[in-house]
mmCIF file of C-alpha atoms in Angstrom:
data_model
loop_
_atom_site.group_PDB
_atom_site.id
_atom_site.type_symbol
_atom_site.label_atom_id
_atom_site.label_comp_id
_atom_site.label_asym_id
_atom_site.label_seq_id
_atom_site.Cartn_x
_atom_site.Cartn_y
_atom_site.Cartn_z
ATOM 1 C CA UNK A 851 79.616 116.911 92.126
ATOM 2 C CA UNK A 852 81.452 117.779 89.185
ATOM 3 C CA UNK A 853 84.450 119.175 89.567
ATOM 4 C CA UNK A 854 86.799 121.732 86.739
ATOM 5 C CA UNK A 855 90.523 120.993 86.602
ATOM 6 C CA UNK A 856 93.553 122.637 84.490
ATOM 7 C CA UNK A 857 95.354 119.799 83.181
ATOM 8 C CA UNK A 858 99.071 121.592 82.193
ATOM 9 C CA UNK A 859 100.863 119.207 79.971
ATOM 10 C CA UNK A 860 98.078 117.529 79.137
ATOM 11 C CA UNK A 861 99.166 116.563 75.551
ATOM 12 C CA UNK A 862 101.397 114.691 76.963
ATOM 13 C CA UNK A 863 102.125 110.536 78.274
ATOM 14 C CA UNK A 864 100.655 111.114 81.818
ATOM 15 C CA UNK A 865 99.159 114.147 81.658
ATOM 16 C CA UNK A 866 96.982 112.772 78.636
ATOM 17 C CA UNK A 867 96.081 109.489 80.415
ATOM 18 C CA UNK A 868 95.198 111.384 83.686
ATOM 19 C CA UNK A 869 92.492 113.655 81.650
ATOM 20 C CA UNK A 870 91.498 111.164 80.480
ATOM 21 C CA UNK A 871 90.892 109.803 84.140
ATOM 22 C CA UNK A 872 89.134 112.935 84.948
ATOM 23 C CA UNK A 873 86.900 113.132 81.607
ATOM 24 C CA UNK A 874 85.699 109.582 82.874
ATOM 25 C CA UNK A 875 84.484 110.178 86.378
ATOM 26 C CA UNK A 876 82.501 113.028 84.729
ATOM 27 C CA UNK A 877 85.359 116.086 85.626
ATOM 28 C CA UNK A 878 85.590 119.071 83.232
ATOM 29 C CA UNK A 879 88.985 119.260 81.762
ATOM 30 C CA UNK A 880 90.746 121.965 80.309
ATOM 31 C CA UNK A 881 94.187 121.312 78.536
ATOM 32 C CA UNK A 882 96.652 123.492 78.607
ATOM 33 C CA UNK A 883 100.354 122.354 76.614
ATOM 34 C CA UNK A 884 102.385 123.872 74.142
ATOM 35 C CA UNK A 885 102.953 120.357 72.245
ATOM 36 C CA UNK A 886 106.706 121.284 72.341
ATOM 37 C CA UNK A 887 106.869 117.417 73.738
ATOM 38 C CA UNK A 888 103.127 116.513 73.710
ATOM 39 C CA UNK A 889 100.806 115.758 70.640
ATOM 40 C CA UNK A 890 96.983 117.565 69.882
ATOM 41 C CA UNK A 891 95.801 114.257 69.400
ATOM 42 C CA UNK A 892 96.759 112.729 72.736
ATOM 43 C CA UNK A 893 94.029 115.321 74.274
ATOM 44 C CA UNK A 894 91.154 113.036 75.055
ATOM 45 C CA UNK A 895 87.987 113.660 73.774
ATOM 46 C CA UNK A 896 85.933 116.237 75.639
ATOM 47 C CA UNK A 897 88.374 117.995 76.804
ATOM 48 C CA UNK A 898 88.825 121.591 76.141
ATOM 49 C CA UNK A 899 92.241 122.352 74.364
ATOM 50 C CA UNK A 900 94.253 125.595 74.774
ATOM 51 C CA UNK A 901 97.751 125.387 72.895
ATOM 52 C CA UNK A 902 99.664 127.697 74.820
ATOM 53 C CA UNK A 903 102.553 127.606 77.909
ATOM 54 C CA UNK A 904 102.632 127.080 81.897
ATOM 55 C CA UNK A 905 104.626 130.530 82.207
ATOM 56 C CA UNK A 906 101.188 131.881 80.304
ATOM 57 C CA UNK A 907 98.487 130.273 82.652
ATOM 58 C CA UNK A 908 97.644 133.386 84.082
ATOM 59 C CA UNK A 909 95.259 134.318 80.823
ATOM 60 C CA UNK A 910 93.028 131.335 81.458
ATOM 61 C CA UNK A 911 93.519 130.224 85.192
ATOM 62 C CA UNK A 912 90.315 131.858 87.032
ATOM 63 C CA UNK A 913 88.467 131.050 90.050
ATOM 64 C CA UNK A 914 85.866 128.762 88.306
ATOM 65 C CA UNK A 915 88.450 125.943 88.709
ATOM 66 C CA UNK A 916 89.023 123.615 91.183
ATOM 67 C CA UNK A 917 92.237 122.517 91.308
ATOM 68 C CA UNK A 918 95.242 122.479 88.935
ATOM 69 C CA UNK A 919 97.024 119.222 87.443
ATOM 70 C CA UNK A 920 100.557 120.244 86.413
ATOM 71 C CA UNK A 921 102.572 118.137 84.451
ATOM 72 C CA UNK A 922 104.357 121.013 81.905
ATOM 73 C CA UNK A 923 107.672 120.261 82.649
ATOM 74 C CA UNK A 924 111.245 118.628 80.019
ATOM 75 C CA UNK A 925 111.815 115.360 81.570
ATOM 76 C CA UNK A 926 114.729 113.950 79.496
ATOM 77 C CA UNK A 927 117.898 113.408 81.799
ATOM 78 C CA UNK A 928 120.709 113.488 79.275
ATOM 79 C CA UNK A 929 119.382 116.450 77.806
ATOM 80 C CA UNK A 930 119.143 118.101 80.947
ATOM 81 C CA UNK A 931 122.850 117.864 81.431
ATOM 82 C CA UNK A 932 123.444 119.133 78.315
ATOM 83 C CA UNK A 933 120.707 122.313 78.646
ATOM 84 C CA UNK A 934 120.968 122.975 82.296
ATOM 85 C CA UNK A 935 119.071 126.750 81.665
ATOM 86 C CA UNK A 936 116.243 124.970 79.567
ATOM 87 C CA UNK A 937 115.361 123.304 82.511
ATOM 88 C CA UNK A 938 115.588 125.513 84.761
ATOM 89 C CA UNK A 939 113.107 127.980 82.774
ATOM 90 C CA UNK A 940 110.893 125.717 81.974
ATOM 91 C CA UNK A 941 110.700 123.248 84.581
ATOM 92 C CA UNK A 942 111.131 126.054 87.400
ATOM 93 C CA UNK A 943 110.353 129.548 85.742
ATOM 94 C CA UNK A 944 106.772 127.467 84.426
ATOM 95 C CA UNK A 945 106.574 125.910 87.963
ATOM 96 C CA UNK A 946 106.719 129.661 90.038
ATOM 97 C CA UNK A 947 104.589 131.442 87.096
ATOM 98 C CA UNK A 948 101.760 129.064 87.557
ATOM 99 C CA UNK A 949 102.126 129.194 91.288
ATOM 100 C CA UNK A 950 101.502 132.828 90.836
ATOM 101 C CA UNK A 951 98.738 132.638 88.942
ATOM 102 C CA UNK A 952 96.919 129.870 91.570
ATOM 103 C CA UNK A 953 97.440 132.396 94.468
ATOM 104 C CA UNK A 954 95.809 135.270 92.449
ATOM 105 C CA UNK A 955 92.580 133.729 90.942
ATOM 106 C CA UNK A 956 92.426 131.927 94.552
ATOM 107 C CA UNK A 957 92.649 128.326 93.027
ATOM 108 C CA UNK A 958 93.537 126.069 95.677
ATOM 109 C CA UNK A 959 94.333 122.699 95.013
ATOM 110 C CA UNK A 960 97.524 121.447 93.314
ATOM 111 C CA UNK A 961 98.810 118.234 92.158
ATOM 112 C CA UNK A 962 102.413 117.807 90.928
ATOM 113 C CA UNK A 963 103.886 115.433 88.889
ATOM 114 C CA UNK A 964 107.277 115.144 90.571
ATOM 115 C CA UNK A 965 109.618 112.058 90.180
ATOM 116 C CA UNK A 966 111.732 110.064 91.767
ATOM 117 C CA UNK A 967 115.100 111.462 90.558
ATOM 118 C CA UNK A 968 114.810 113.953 93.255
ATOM 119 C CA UNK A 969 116.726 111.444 95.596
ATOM 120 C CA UNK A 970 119.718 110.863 93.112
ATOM 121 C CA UNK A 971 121.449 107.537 94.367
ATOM 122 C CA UNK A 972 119.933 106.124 97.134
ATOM 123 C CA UNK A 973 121.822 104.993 100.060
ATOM 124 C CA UNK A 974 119.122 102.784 101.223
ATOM 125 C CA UNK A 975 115.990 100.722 99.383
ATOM 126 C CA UNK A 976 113.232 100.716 99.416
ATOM 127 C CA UNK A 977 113.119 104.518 98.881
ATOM 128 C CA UNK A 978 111.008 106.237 101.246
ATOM 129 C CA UNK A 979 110.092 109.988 101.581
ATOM 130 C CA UNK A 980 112.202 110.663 104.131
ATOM 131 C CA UNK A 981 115.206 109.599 102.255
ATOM 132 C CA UNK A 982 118.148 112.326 101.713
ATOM 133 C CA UNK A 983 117.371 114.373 98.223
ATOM 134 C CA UNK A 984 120.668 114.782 96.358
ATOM 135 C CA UNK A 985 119.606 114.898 92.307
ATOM 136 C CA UNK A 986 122.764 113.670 90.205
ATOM 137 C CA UNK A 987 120.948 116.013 87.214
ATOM 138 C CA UNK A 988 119.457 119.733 86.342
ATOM 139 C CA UNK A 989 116.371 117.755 85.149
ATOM 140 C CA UNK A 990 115.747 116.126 88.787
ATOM 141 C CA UNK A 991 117.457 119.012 90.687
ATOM 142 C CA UNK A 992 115.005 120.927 88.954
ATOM 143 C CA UNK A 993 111.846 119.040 89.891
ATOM 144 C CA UNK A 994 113.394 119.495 93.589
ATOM 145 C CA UNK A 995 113.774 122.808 93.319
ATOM 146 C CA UNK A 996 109.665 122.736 92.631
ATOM 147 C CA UNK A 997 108.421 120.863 95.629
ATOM 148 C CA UNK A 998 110.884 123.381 97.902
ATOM 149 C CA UNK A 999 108.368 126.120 96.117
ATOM 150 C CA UNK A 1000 105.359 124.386 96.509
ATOM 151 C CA UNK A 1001 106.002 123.875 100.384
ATOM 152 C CA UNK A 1002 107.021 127.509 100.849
ATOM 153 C CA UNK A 1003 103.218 128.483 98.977
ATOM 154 C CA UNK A 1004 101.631 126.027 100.856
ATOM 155 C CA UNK A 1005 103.070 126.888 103.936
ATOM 156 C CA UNK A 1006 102.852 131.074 103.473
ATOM 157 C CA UNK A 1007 99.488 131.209 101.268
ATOM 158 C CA UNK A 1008 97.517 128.396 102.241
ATOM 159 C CA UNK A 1009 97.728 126.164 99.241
ATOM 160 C CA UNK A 1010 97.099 122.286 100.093
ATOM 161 C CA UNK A 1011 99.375 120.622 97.200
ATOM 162 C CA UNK A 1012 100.294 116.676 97.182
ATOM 163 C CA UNK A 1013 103.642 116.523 95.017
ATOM 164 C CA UNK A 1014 103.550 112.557 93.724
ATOM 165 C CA UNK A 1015 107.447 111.518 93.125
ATOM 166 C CA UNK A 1016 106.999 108.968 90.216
ATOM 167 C CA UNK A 1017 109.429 105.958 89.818
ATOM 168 C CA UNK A 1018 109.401 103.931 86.246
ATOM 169 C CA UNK A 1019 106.127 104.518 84.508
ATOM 170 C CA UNK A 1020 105.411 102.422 81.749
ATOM 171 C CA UNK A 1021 102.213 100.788 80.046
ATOM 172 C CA UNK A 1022 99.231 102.645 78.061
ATOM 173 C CA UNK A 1023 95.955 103.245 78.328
ATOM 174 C CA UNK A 1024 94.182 102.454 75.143
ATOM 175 C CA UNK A 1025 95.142 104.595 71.933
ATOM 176 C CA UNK A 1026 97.335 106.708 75.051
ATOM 177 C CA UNK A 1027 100.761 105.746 75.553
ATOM 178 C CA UNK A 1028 104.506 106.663 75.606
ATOM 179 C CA UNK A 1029 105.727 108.348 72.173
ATOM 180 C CA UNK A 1030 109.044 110.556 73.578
ATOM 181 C CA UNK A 1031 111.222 111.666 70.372
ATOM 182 C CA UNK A 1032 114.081 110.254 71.386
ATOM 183 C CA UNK A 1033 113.188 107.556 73.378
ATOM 184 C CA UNK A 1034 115.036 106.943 76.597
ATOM 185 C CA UNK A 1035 112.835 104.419 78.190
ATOM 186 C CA UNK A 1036 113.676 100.710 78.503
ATOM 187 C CA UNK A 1037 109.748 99.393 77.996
ATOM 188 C CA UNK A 1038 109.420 101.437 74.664
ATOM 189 C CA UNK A 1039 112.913 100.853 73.547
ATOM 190 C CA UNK A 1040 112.487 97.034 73.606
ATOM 191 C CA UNK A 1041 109.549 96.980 71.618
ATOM 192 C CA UNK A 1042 111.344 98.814 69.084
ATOM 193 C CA UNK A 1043 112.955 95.826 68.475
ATOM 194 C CA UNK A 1044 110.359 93.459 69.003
ATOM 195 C CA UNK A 1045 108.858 95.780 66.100
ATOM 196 C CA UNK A 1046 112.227 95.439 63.781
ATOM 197 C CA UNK A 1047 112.708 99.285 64.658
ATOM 198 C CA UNK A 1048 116.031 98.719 66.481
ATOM 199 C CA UNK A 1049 118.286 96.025 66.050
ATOM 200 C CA UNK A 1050 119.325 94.813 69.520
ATOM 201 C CA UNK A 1051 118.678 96.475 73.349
ATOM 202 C CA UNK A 1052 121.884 97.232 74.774
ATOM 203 C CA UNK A 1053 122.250 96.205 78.397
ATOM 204 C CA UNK A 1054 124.373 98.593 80.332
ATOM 205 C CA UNK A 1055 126.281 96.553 83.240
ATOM 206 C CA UNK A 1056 125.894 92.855 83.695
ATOM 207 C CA UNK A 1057 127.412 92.723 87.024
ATOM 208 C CA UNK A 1058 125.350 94.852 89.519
ATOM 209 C CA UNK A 1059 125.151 92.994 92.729
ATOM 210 C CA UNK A 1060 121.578 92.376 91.373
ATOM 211 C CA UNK A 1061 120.257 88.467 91.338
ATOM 212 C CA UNK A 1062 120.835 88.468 87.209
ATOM 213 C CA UNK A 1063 123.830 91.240 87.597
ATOM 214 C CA UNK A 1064 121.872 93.995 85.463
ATOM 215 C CA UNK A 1065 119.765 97.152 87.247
ATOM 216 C CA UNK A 1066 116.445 96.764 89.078
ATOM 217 C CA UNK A 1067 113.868 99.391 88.442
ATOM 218 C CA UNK A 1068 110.405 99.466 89.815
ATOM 219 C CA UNK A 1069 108.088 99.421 87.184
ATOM 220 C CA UNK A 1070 104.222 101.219 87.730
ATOM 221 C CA UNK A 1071 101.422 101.222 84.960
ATOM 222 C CA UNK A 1072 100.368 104.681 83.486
ATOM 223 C CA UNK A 1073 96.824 103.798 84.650
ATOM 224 C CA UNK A 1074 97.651 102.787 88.590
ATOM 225 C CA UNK A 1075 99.636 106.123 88.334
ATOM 226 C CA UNK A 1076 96.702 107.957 86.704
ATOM 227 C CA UNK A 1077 94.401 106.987 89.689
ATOM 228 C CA UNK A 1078 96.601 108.292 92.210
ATOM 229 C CA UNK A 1079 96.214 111.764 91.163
ATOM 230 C CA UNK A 1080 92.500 111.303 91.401
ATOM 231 C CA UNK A 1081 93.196 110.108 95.223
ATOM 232 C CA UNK A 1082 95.250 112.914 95.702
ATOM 233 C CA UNK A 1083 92.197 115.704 94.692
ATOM 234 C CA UNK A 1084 89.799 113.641 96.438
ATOM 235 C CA UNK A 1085 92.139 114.023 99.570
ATOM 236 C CA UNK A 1086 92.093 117.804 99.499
ATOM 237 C CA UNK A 1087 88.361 117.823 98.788
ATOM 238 C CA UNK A 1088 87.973 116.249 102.264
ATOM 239 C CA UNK A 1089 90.406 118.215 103.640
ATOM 240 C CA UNK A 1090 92.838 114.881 104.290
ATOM 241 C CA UNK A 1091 95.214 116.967 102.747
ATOM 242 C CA UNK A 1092 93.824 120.564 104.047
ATOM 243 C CA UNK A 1093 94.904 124.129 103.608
ATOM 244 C CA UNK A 1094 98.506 124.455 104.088
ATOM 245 C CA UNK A 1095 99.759 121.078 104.063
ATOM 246 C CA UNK A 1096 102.083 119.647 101.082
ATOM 247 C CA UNK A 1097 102.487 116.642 101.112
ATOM 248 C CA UNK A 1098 104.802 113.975 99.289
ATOM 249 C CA UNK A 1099 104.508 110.878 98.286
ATOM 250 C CA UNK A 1100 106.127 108.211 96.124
ATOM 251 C CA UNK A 1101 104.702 106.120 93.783
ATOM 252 C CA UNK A 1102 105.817 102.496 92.945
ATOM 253 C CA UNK A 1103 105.290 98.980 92.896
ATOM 254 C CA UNK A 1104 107.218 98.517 96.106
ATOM 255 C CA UNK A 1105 109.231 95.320 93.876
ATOM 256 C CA UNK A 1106 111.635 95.651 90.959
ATOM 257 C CA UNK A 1107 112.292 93.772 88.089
ATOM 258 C CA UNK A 1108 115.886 93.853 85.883
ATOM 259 C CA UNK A 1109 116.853 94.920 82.688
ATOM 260 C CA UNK A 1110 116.803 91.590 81.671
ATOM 261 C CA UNK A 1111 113.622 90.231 83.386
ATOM 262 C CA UNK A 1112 111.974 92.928 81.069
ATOM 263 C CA UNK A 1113 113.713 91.810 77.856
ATOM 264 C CA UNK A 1114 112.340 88.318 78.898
ATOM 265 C CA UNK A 1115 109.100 89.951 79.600
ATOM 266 C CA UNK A 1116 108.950 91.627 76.540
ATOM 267 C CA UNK A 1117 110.097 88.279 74.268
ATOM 268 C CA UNK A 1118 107.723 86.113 75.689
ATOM 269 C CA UNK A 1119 104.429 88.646 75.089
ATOM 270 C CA UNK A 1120 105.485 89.658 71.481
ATOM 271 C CA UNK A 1121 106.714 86.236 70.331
ATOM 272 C CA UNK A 1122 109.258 88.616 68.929
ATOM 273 C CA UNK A 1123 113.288 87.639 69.593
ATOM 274 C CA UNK A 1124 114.628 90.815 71.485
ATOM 275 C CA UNK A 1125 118.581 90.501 70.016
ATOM 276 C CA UNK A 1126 121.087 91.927 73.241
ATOM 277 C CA UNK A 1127 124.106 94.185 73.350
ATOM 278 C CA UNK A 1128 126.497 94.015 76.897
ATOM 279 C CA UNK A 1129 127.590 97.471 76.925
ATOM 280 C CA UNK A 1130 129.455 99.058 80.043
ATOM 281 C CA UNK A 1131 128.066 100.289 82.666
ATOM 282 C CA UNK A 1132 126.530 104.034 82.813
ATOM 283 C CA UNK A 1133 128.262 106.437 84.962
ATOM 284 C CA UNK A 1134 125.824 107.041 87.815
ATOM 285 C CA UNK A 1135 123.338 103.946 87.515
ATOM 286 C CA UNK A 1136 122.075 102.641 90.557
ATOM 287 C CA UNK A 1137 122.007 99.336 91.281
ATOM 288 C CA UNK A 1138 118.702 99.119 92.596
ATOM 289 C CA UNK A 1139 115.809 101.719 93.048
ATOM 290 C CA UNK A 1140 112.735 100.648 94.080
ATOM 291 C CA UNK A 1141 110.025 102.648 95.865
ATOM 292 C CA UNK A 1142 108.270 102.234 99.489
ATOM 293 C CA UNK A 1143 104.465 103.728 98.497
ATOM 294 C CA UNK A 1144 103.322 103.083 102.023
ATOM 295 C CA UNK A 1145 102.997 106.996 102.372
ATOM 296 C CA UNK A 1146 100.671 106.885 98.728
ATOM 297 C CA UNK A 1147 98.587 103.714 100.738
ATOM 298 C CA UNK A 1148 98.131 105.127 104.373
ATOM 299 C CA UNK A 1149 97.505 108.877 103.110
ATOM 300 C CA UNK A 1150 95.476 108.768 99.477
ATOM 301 C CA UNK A 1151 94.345 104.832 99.691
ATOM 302 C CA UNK A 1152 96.319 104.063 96.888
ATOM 303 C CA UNK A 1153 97.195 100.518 96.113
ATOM 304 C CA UNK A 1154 98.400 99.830 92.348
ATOM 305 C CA UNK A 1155 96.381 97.566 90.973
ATOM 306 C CA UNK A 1156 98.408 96.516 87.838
ATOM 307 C CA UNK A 1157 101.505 95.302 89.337
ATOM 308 C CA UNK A 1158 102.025 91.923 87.142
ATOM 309 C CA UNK A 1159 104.875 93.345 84.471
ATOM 310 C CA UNK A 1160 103.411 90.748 81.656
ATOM 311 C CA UNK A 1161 100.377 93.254 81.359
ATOM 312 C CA UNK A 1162 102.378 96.269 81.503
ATOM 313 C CA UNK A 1163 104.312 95.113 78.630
ATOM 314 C CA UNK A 1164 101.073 94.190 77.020
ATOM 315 C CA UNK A 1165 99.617 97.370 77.610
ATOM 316 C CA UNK A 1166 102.256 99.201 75.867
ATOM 317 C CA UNK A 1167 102.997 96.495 73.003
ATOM 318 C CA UNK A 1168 98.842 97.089 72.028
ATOM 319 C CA UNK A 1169 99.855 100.569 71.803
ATOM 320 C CA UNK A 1170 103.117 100.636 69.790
ATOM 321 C CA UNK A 1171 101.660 97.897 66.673
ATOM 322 C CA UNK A 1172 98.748 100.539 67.462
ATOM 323 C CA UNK A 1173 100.852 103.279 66.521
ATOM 324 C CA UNK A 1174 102.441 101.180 63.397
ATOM 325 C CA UNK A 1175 99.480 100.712 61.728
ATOM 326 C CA UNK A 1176 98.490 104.059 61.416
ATOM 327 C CA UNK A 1177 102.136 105.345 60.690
ATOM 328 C CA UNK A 1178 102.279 102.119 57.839
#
């Protein structure tokens, strides 16, 4: 049966690629992003587009929709630190506006895009959802702050909500991909300088207590993460996620691969040379932080089924010469 969803953030890296998802089982889609981060064209085709904001969703959000997809939220760490009271308006003001406008046109179904810097710095790996949550930034603190509202709902007004705590993604899905203005991501970053863009990666730390002495990270395509959200509305359609419940889970590869296992990656599927910089350590890098998805498995049926980094990297390299060409 075809199903309507609100995709918020939609114009943007997952949010697009998720539509886009939906569109392709045969879903309706409606759009809804301010493009303050996203981009028009990153809506996928048949989807209906309203250019407008989360704390706004109330003017279009009516009880001929299924379920809500929100992913309207400023992700960048650094800047986070720098605009705590962006984030918390956006990111939390958007969060508790939409909320309210679920409960009154009696829309039911919620799926967050959450993220793993909810836990801060592990004391144990692999990460599981039971770990302690202590965010080192507004940005994550501020995605916490979210679930703890989305519980409350769930628990007071009957929502069923599955909040999906994201670790690395990376990859694209055809002419979809990751564009952020700046860039903070390593995937994206190296292929700058694959592409001549940047002159050299800088490594931050060579002597983690890591097998090469640089960070592990665990790595998930765009497109194994896109499929989990379907799980996750296909749960509450059954009711394996009924009326009340919110549940969590992460999503990851459940291995990690280094800074400089990436770099390799990255040289040997462009042919390009990836020039280095050993820089010092960042204040507040974990070592390691790699996910336990066993929650995503036994609850949703998730398994990702892109793990091999080589076609991550190729996923994403196909996109940025993609993105060349047309900017040439």
């Amino acid at each position: 049966m075809t199903q309507r969803y609100l995709v918020t953030g939609g114009a943007g890296y997952v949010g697009s690629v998720v539509a886009a998802h939906l569109l392709e089982r045969g879903d309706r889609v409606t759009v809804l992003d301010d493009l303050s981060t996203g981009f028009a064209e990153a809506v996928p085709d048949g989807a209906e587009f309203i250019e407008g904001r989360v704390q706004d969703a109330a003017k279009w959000l009516d009880g001929s929709y299924d379920g809500v997809l929100h992913f309207a939220a400023f992700s960048q760490v650094g800047e986070s630190v720098a605009k705590p009271e962006k984030y918390w308006d956006n990111n939390v003001g958007g969060s508790m506006a939409l909320l309210a406008a679920l409960r009154a046109a009696g829309v039911r179904k919620l799926v967050f895009s959450s993220t793993a810097a909810t836990y801060g710095e592990p004391e144990t790996v692999p990460i599981t959802e039971s770990a302690a949550t202590a965010p080192t930034s507004p940005y994550g603190a501020s995605k916490l702050a979210v679930d703890h509202m989305i519980g409350g709902e769930c628990a007071a007004h009957g929502l069923a909500a599955v909040s999906l705590r994201y670790f690395n993604v990376a990859g694209a899905y055809g002419s979809l991909g990751e564009r952020h203005e700046p860039e903070s991501h390593l995937i994206p970053l190296v292929l700058q300088v694959a592409q001549g863009r940047r002159e050299a990666i800088s490594v931050y730390g060579e002597d983690y207590p890591t097998p090469d002495g640089t960070c592990v990270r665990d790595y998930i395509h765009v497109a194994d993460l896109a499929e989990a959200h379907l799980l996750a509305l296909d749960a509450m359609s059954r009711d394996a996620v009924p009326a009340g419940e919110h549940l969590v889970c992460n999503l990851g590869n459940g291995s990690g691969f280094s800074v400089r296992e990436v770099v390799e990656t990255v040289r040997r599927v462009t042919g390009h040379p990836v020039p280095e910089i050993t820089a010092a350590r960042r204040p507040g890098d974990p070592a390691v932080l790699v996910a336990s998805a066993d929650a995503a498995r036994e609850r949703l049926g998730w398994t990702p089924s892109r793990p091999d980094l080589a076609a991550v990297v190729a996923d994403a390299w196909a996109f940025a010469r993609l993105r060349q060409e047309e900017n040439a």
